[in-house]
XYZ file of C-alpha atoms in Angstrom:
613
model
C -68.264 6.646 -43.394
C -71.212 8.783 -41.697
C -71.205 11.187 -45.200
C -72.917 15.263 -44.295
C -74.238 14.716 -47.846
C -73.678 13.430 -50.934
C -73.665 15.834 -54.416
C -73.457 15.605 -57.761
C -69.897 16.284 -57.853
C -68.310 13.318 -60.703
C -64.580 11.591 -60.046
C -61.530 13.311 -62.000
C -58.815 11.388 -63.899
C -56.794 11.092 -61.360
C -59.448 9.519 -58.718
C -60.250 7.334 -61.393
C -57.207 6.085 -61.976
C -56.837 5.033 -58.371
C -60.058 3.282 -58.486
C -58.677 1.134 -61.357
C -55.732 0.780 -59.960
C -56.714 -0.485 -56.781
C -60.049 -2.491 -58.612
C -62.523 0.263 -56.301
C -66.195 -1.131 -57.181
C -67.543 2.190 -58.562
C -69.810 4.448 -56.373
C -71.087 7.934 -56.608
C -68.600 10.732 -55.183
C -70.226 11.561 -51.828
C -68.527 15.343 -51.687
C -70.861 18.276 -51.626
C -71.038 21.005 -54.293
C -71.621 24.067 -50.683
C -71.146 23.858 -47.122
C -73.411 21.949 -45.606
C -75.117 22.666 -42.380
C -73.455 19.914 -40.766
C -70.022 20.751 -41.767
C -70.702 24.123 -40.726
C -71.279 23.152 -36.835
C -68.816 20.904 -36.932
C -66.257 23.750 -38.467
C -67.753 25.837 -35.472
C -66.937 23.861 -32.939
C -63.636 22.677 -33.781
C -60.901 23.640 -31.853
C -58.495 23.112 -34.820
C -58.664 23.563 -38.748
C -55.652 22.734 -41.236
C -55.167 24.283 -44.325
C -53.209 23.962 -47.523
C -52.595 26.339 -50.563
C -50.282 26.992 -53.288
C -47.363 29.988 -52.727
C -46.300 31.486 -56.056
C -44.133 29.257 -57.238
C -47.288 26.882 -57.485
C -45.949 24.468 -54.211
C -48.374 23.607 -51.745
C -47.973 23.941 -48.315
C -50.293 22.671 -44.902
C -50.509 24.499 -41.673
C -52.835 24.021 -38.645
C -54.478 26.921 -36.962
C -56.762 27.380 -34.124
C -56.408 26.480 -30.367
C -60.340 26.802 -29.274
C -63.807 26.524 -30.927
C -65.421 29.347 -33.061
C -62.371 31.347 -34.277
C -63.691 29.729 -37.723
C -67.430 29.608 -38.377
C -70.553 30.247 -41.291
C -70.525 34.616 -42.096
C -72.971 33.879 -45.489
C -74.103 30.987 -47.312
C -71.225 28.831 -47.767
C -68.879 31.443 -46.855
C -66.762 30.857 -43.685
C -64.621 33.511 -42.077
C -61.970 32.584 -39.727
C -60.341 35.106 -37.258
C -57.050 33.524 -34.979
C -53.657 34.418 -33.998
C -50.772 32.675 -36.541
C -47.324 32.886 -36.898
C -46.716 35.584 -39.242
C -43.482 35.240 -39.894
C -42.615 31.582 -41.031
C -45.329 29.677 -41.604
C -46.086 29.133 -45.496
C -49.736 29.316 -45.831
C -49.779 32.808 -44.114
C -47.694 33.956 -46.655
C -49.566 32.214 -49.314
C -52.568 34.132 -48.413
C -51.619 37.130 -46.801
C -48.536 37.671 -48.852
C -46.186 39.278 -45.807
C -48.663 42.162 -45.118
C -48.831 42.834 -41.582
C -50.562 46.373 -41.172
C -54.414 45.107 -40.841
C -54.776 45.893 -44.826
C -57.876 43.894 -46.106
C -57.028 42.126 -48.982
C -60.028 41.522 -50.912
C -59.599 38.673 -53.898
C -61.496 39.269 -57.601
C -63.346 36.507 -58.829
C -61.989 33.086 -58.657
C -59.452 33.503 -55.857
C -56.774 31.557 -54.786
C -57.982 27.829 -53.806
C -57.882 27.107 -49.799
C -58.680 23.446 -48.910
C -59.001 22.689 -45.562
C -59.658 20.582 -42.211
C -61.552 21.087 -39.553
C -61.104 18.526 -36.611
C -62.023 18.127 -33.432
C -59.687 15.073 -32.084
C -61.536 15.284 -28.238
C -64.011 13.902 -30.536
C -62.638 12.440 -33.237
C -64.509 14.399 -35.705
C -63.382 16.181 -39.356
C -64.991 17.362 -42.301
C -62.575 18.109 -45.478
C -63.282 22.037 -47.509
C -62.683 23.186 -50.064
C -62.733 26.885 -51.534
C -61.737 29.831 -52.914
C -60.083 32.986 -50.895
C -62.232 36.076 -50.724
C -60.743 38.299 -48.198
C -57.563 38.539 -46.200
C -56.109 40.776 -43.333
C -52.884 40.526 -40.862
C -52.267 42.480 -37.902
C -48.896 41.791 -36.273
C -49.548 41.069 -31.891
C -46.779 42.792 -30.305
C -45.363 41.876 -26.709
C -45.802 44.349 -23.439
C -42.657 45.691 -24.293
C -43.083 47.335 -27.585
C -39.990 47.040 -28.805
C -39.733 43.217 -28.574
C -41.137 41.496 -32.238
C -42.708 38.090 -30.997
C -43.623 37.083 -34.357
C -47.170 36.693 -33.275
C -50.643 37.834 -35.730
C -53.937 37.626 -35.902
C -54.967 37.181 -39.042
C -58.699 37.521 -40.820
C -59.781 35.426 -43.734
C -63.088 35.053 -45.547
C -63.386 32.118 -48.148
C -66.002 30.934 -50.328
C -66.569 27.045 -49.683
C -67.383 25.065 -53.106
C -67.069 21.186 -51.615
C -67.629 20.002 -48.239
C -67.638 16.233 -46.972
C -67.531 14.877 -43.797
C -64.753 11.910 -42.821
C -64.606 8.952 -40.778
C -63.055 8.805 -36.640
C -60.367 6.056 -37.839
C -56.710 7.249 -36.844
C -57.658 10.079 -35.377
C -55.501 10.059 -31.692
C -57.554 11.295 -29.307
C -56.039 15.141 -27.745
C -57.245 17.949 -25.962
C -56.677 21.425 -27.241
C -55.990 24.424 -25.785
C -54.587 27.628 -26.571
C -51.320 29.206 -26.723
C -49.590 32.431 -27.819
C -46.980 31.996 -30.857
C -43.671 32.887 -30.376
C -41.878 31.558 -33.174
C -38.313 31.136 -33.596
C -36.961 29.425 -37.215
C -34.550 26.743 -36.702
C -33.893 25.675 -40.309
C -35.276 26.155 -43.791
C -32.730 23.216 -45.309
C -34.251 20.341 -46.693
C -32.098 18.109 -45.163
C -34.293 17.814 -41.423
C -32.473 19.309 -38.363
C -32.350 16.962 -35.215
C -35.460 18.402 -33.631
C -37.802 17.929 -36.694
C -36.695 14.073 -36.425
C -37.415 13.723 -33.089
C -40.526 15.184 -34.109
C -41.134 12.421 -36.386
C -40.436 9.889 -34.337
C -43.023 10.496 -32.012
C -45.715 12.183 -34.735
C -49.368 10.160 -34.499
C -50.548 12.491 -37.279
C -49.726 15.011 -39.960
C -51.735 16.976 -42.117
C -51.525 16.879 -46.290
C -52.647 18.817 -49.226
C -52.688 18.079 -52.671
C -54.368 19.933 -55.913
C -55.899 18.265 -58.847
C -54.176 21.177 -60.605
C -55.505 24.347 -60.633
C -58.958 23.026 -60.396
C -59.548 21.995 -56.498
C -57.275 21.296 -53.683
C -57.564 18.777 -50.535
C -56.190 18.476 -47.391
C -56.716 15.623 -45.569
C -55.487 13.680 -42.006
C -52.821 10.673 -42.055
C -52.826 9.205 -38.357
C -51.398 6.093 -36.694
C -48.661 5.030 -34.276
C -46.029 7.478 -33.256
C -43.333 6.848 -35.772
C -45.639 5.433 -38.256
C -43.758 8.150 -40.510
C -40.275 6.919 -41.312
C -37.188 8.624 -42.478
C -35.885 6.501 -45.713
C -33.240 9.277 -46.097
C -31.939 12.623 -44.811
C -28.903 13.394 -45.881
C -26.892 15.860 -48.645
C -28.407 13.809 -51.129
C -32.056 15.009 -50.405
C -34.440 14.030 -48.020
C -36.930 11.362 -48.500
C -39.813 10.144 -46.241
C -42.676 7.681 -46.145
C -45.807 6.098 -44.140
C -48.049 3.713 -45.597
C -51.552 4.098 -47.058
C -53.912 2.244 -44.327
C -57.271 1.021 -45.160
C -60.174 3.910 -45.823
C -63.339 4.590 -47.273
C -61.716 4.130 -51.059
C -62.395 7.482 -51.671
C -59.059 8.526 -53.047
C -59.091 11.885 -53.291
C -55.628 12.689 -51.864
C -53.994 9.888 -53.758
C -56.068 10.390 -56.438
C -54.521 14.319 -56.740
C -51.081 13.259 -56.843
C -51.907 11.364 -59.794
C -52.551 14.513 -61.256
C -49.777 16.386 -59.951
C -47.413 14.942 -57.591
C -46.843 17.965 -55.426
C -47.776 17.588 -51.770
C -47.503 20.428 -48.688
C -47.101 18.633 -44.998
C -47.178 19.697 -41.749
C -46.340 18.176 -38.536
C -47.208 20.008 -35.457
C -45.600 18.997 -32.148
C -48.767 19.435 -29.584
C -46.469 19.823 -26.277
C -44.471 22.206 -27.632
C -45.951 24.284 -30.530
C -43.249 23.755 -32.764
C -44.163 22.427 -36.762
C -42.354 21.160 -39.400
C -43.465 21.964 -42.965
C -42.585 20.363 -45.728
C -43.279 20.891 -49.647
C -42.485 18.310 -52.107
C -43.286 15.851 -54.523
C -44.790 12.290 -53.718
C -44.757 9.193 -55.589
C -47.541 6.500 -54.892
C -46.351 3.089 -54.391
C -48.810 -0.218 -54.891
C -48.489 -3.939 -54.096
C -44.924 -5.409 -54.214
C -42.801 -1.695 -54.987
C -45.046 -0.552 -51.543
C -44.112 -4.157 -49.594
C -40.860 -3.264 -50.766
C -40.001 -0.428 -49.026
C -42.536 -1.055 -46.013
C -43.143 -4.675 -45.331
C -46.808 -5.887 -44.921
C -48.211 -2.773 -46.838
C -49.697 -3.037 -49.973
C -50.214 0.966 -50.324
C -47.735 3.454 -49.482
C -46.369 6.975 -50.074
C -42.488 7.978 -50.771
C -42.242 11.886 -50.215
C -39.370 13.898 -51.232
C -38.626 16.587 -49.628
C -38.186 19.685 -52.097
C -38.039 22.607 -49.057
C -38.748 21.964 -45.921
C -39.103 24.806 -42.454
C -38.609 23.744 -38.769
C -40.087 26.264 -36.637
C -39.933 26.284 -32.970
C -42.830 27.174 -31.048
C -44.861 28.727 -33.873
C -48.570 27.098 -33.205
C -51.399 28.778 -31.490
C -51.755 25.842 -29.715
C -50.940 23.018 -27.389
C -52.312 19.379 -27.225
C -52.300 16.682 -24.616
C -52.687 12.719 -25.665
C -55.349 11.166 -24.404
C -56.340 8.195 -26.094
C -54.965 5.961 -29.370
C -57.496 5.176 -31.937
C -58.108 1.508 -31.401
C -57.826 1.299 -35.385
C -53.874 1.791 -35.449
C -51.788 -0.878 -36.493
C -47.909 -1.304 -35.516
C -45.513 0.475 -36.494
C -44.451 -0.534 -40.025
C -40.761 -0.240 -40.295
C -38.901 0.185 -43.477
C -37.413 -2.891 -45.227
C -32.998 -1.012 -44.658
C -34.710 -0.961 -40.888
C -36.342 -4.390 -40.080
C -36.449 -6.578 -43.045
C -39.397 -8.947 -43.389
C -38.032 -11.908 -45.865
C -40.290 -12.911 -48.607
C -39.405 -16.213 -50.162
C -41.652 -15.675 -53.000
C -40.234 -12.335 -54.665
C -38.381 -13.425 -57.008
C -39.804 -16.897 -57.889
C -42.807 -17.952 -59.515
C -43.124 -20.707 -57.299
C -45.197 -20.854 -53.604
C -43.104 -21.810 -50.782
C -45.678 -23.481 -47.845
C -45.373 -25.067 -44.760
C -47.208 -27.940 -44.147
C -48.132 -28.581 -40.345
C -47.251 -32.630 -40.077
C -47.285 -32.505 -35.756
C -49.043 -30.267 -32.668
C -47.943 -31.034 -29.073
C -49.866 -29.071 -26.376
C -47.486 -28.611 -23.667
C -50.227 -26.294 -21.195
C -53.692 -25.400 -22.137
C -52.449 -22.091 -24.277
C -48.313 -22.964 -25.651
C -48.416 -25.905 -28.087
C -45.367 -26.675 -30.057
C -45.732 -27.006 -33.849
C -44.067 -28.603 -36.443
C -44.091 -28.221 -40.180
C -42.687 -29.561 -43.565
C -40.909 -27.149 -46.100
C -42.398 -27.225 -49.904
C -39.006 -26.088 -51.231
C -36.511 -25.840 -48.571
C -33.907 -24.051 -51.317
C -36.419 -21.140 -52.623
C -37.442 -20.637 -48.548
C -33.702 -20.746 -47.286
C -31.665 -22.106 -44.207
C -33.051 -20.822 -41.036
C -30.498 -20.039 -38.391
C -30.548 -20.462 -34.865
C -32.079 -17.595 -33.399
C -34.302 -16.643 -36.488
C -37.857 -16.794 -37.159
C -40.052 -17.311 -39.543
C -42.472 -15.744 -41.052
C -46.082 -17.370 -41.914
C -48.954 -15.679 -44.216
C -52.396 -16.407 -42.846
C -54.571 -14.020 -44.881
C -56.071 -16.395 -47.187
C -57.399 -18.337 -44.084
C -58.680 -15.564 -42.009
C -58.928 -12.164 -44.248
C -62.207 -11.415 -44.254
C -62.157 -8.914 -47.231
C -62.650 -4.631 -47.436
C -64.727 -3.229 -44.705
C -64.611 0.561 -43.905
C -65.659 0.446 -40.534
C -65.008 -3.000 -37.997
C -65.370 -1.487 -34.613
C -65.451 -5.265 -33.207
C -61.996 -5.835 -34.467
C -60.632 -2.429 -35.709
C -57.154 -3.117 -35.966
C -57.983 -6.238 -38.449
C -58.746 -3.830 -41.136
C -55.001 -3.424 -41.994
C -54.199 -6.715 -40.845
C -52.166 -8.558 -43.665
C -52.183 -12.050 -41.101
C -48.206 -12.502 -41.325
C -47.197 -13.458 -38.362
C -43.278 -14.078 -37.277
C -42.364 -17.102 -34.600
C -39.394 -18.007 -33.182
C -37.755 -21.134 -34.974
C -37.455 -23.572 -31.634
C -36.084 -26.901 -32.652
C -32.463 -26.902 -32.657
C -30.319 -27.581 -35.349
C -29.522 -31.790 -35.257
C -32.038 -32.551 -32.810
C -33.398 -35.202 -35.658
C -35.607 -33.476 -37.273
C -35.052 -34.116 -41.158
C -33.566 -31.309 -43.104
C -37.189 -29.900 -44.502
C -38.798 -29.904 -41.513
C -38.515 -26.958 -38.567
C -40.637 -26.313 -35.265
C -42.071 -23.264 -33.371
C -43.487 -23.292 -29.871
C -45.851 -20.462 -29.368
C -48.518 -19.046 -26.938
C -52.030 -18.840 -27.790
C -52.816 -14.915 -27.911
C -54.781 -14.057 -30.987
C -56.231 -14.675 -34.226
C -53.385 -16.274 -35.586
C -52.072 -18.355 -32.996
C -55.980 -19.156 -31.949
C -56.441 -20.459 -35.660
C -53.603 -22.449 -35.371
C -54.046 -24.364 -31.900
C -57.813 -25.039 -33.526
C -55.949 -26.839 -36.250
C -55.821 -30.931 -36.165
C -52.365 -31.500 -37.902
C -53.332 -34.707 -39.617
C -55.481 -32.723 -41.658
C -51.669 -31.321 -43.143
C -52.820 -27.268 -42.853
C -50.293 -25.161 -45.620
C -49.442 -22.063 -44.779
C -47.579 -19.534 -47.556
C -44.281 -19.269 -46.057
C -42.751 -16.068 -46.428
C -39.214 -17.145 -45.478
C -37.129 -16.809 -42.192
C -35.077 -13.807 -41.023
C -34.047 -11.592 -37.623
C -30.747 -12.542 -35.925
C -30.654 -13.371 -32.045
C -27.543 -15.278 -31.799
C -26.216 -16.039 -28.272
C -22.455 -15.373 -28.224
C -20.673 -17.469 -25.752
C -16.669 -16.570 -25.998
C -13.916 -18.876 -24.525
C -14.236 -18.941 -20.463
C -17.315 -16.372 -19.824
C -20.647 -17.558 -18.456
C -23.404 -16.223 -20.287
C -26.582 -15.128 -18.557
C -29.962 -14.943 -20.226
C -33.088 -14.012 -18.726
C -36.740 -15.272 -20.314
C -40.072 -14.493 -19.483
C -42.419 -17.327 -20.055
C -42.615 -18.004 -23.644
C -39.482 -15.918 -24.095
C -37.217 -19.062 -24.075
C -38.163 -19.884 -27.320
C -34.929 -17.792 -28.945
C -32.635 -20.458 -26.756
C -33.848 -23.443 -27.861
C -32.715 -23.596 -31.289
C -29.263 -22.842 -30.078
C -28.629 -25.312 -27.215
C -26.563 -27.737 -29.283
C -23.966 -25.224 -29.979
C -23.380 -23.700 -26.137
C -22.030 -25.012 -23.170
C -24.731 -25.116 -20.597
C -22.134 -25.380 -17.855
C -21.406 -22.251 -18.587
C -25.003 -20.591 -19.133
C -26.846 -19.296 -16.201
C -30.931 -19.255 -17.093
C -33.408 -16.806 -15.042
C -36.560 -18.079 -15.980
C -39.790 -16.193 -15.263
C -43.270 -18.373 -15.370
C -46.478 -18.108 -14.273
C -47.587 -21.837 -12.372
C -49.836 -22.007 -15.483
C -47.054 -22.496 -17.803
C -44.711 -25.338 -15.601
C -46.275 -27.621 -18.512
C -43.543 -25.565 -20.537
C -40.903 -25.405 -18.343
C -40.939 -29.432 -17.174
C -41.191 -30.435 -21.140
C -37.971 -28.064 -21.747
C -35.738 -29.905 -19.317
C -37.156 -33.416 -20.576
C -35.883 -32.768 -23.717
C -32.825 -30.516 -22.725
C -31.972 -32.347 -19.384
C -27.936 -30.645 -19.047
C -30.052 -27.375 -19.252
C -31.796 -27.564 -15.738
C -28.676 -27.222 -13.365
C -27.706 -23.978 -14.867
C -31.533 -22.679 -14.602
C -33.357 -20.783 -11.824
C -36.741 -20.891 -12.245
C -39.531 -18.411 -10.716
C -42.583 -19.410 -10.068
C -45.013 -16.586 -10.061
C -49.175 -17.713 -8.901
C -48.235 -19.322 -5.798
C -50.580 -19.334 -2.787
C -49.040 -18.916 0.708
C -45.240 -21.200 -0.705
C -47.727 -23.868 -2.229
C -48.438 -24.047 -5.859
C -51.947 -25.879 -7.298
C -50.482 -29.457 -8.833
C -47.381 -29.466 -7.006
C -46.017 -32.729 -8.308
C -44.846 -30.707 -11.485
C -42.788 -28.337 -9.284
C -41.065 -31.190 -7.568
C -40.242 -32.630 -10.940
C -38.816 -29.635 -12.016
C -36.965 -29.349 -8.663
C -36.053 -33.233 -8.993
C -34.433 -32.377 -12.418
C -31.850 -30.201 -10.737
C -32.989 -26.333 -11.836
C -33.501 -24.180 -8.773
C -37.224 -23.306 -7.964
C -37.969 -20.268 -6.388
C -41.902 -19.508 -5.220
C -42.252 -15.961 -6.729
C -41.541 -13.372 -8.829
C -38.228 -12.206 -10.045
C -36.864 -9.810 -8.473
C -33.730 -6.906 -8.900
C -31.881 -8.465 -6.295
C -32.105 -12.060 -7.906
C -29.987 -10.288 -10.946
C -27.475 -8.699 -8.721
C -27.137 -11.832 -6.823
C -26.013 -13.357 -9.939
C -23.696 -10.867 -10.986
C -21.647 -10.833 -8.007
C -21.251 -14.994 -7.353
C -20.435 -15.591 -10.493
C -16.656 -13.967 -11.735
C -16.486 -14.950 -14.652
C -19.717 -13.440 -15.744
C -19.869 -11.660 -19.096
C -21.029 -8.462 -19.226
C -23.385 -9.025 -21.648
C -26.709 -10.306 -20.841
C -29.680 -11.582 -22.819
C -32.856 -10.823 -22.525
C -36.528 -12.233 -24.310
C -39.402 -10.872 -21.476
C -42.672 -9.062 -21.654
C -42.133 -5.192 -22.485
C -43.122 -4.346 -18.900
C -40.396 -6.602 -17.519
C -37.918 -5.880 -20.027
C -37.962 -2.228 -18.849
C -36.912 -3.114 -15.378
C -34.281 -5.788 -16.317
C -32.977 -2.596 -18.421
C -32.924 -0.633 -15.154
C -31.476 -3.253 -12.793
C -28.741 -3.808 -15.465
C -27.781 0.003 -16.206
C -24.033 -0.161 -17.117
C -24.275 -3.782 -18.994
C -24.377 -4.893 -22.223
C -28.073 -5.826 -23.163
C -29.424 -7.992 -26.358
C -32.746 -8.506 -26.490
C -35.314 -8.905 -29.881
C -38.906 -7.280 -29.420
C -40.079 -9.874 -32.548
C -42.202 -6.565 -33.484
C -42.990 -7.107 -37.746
């Protein structure tokens, strides 16, 4: 973390108790006691600045204000002033600090004024420094249309405030946007706490929202959560109260937000929508969840947050801005869904022994897809896989490399937990004994790399964390059942051979010529499979294919081989020669094909598993 400057400014309580918590090797609180110069140019030239404070009822709320550099800079010594057009009507923190005067009155605050905390961030940039301090001054002029009788909920409002902390933050999470600005028109679509449609669309595709949190009535923070769009989910929204949650990702072990809430669980949110100037604000209380209560509720985090949702405002078109994506920090992780939405099993919760696979054999079928097989520890505590399941493998103890704040070689290992899901591949009575399972797999990371560097005989175990997802292929009495793969996307089939009738299964197989290896080793073991296959060949020069003795074995086997790529018309062909076709197809491809199978088959029934834990 590139600190402005560090103070004398000690740890409260509730910081502390994080630190414990969380077994934080103690260091000096880097926050400054005034505004530094450096936070001051960076406030300057920030297009945007979020703040949080407490309405009367003592609830915080967060808003974001802004739309173009300078409409907040240094008036005095570590005081700021701020001068920008807001919603005056609906959003909380205007009313918090302007208290619905709209005539251009100056408030002017005694001694010890209400506490502001605040934000200022540049995302072009991917620069913030967190304030704190204490309202001085206040004014609000309402911004009336050209036609003077027409209230567009618009202001401009004036504040002064007396910075007492400032501390400059790290780029991670921070989704690159440019700003511009835009004239408020607000409109309020619901002040329920149960979310209207629009504020969970807004959710779904939020990269970031903004937070505040008070350590009482003693000093406030507002801070930036960022990540994937949807990295916020919805654990409940209904007349029973609404109930969010994200997950904590790795930081510079500072605390402070988290550290609040220890204090006093009341949070203020906001999430802005950047194409169309609509927010959502939220006030509630949060509760902090650690180790397995977090990994609970969002597998493969170890820190997370549960908000719930006390009051909550959906207001259309309200910001003084507009923003337009332009880049994703490389530091985001997936998507962490919760455990109601895609459960990630965990053999080990409730036992005090370690399930493990063992790896007893490795077959390299090309130079990157090797088939694996391993031995189960305890094959009752793990569970009976399925056909069409995976399982799940934790690889941190052999590749975590420990707390780093900053790994811009590999940013996206920071909040890697190294549990990995694979397709179970062997099929069930193929003569394998009852403890032992395989996986076939393409070599495309850390993980996978680790593993193909592995010599089984050396008996590698692996934590096993169990085996879960459902894929089933459902075949009913007379249909043929197609199923298109893309490479490595096979793997969901061959578990499940022994219980279909190939003669009735018609295979579109997508390879590259690197990957025949695969393809040739699938119908040696599975030789009834190749007459209901076609396969295409994609990396063939002018009809002719490097090695082409593979090809002809494949061709020789009875599968159909045809010298390119897939193509729409290969899928309609199939629909219309074969009559008893189901409806239903399934699909395991690349994202980029999947999306035009999903357009060549508009109408159909399609299955398909994006394996996405």
């Amino acid at each position: 973390m590139a600190f402005i400057h560090s103070g004398d400014l000690g740890w409260h309580e509730g910081e502390e108790r994080m630190h414990s918590l969380l077994r934080v090797p103690y260091q000096e609180n880097p926050t400054s006691p005034f505004l530094t110069p450096g936070a001051a140019y960076l406030l300057q030239t920030s297009p945007l600045l979020a703040l949080g404070a407490l309405d009367d009822q003592g609830r915080p709320w967060t808003t974001v204000w802004g739309g173009e550099p300078g409409f907040a800079r240094s008036i005095a010594p570590s005081v700021i002033g701020l001068n920008t057009l807001v919603d005056r009507l609906f959003d909380p923190v205007v009313g918090a600090l302007v208290g619905g005067k709209d005539n251009g009155e100056v408030n002017l605050q005694q001694e010890g004024g209400r506490m502001v905390s605040g934000l200022a961030i540049d995302l072009a940039k991917r620069k913030r420094v967190k304030l704190f301090g204490r309202l001085v001054g206040s004014a609000l002029d309402r911004i009336n249309s050209d036609h003077e009788d027409e209230n567009i909920g618009a202001g401009q409002v004036q504040l002064a405030l007396k910075i007492e902390q400032s501390l400059g933050n790290c780029p991670k999470y921070l989704n690159k946007k440019q700003i511009i600005p835009a004239l408020p028109k607000p409109a309020l679509v619901s002040d329920s706490s149960r979310l209207p449609d629009e504020a969970i669309d807004l959710l779904k595709k939020s990269d970031l929202f903004f937070m505040s949190s008070s350590n009482q009535d003693l000093d406030m923070d507002t801070n930036h959560r960022g990540g994937p769009p949807g990295f916020v989910r919805v654990v409940n929204n209904d007349a029973s109260g609404t109930v969010l949650a994200y997950p904590e990702y790795s930081g510079n072990r500072l605390y402070q937000t988290l550290g609040n809430l220890q204090t006093n669980p009341r949070t203020g949110l906001v999430f802005p929508d950047f194409e169309t100037g609509s927010a959502l604000y939220i006030s509630g209380t949060a509760e902090i969840l650690v180790g397995k209560q977090a990994a609970a509720l969002l597998p493969r985090s170890n820190l997370a947050v549960k908000v719930n949702v006390t009051v909550a405002r959906f207001v259309r078109e309200g910001l003084a801005f507009r923003g337009k994506i332009d880049e994703r920090s490389p530091y985001n992780p997936p998507v962490r869904f919760l455990a109601t939405e895609r459960a990630l099993p965990d053999a080990q919760a409730d036992s005090q022994s370690t399930v493990s696979a063992t790896m007893v054999k490795k077959e390299l079928l090309t130079p990157t897809i090797a088939r694996f097989r391993f031995s189960v520890s305890d094959p009752v505590t793990a569970g009976r896989w399925r056909p069409g399941q995976y399982v799940a493998l934790a690889l941190e103890a052999e590749l975590g490399m420990g707390y780093s704040h900053m790994r811009d070689d590999d940013p996206k290992s920071l909040n890697d937990d190294y549990t990995r899901t694979f397709t179970v591949t062997s099929a069930l009575g193929y003569g394998l004994p009852e403890d032992e399972f395989e996986i076939t797999i393409r070599k495309v990371g850390m993980v996978t790399d680790f593993l193909f560097r592995q010599n089984a005989r050396a008996g590698l175990e692996i934590p096993l964390k169990g085996f879960g997802g459902e894929f089933a292929i459902r075949q009913d009495e007379g249909e043929v059942v197609p199923f298109v793969a893309g490479g490595i996307g096979i793997t969901p089939v061959l578990s499940q051979l022994s219980t279909l009738d190939l003669k009735r299964m018609r295979l579109l197989w997508t390879v590259n010529v690197r990957d025949i290896g695969l393809v040739s080793d699938t119908f040696r073991r599975y030789p009834l499979l190749a007459a209901s296959t076609r396969v295409f060949v994609s990396g063939v020069v002018n009809g002719v294919a490097p090695g082409e003795g593979p090809l002809d074995v494949i061709e020789s086997s009875g599968a159909l081989v045809i010298r390119r790529r897939m193509l729409a018309e290969d899928v309609l062909a199939l629909t219309e020669s074969e009559p008893t076709l189901a409806s239903r197809w399934y699909i395991c491809t690349g994202t980029a094909l999947r999306k035009s199978l999903l357009e060549w088959l508009l109408g159909k029934e399609v299955v398909y598993e994006d394996f996405d834990y």
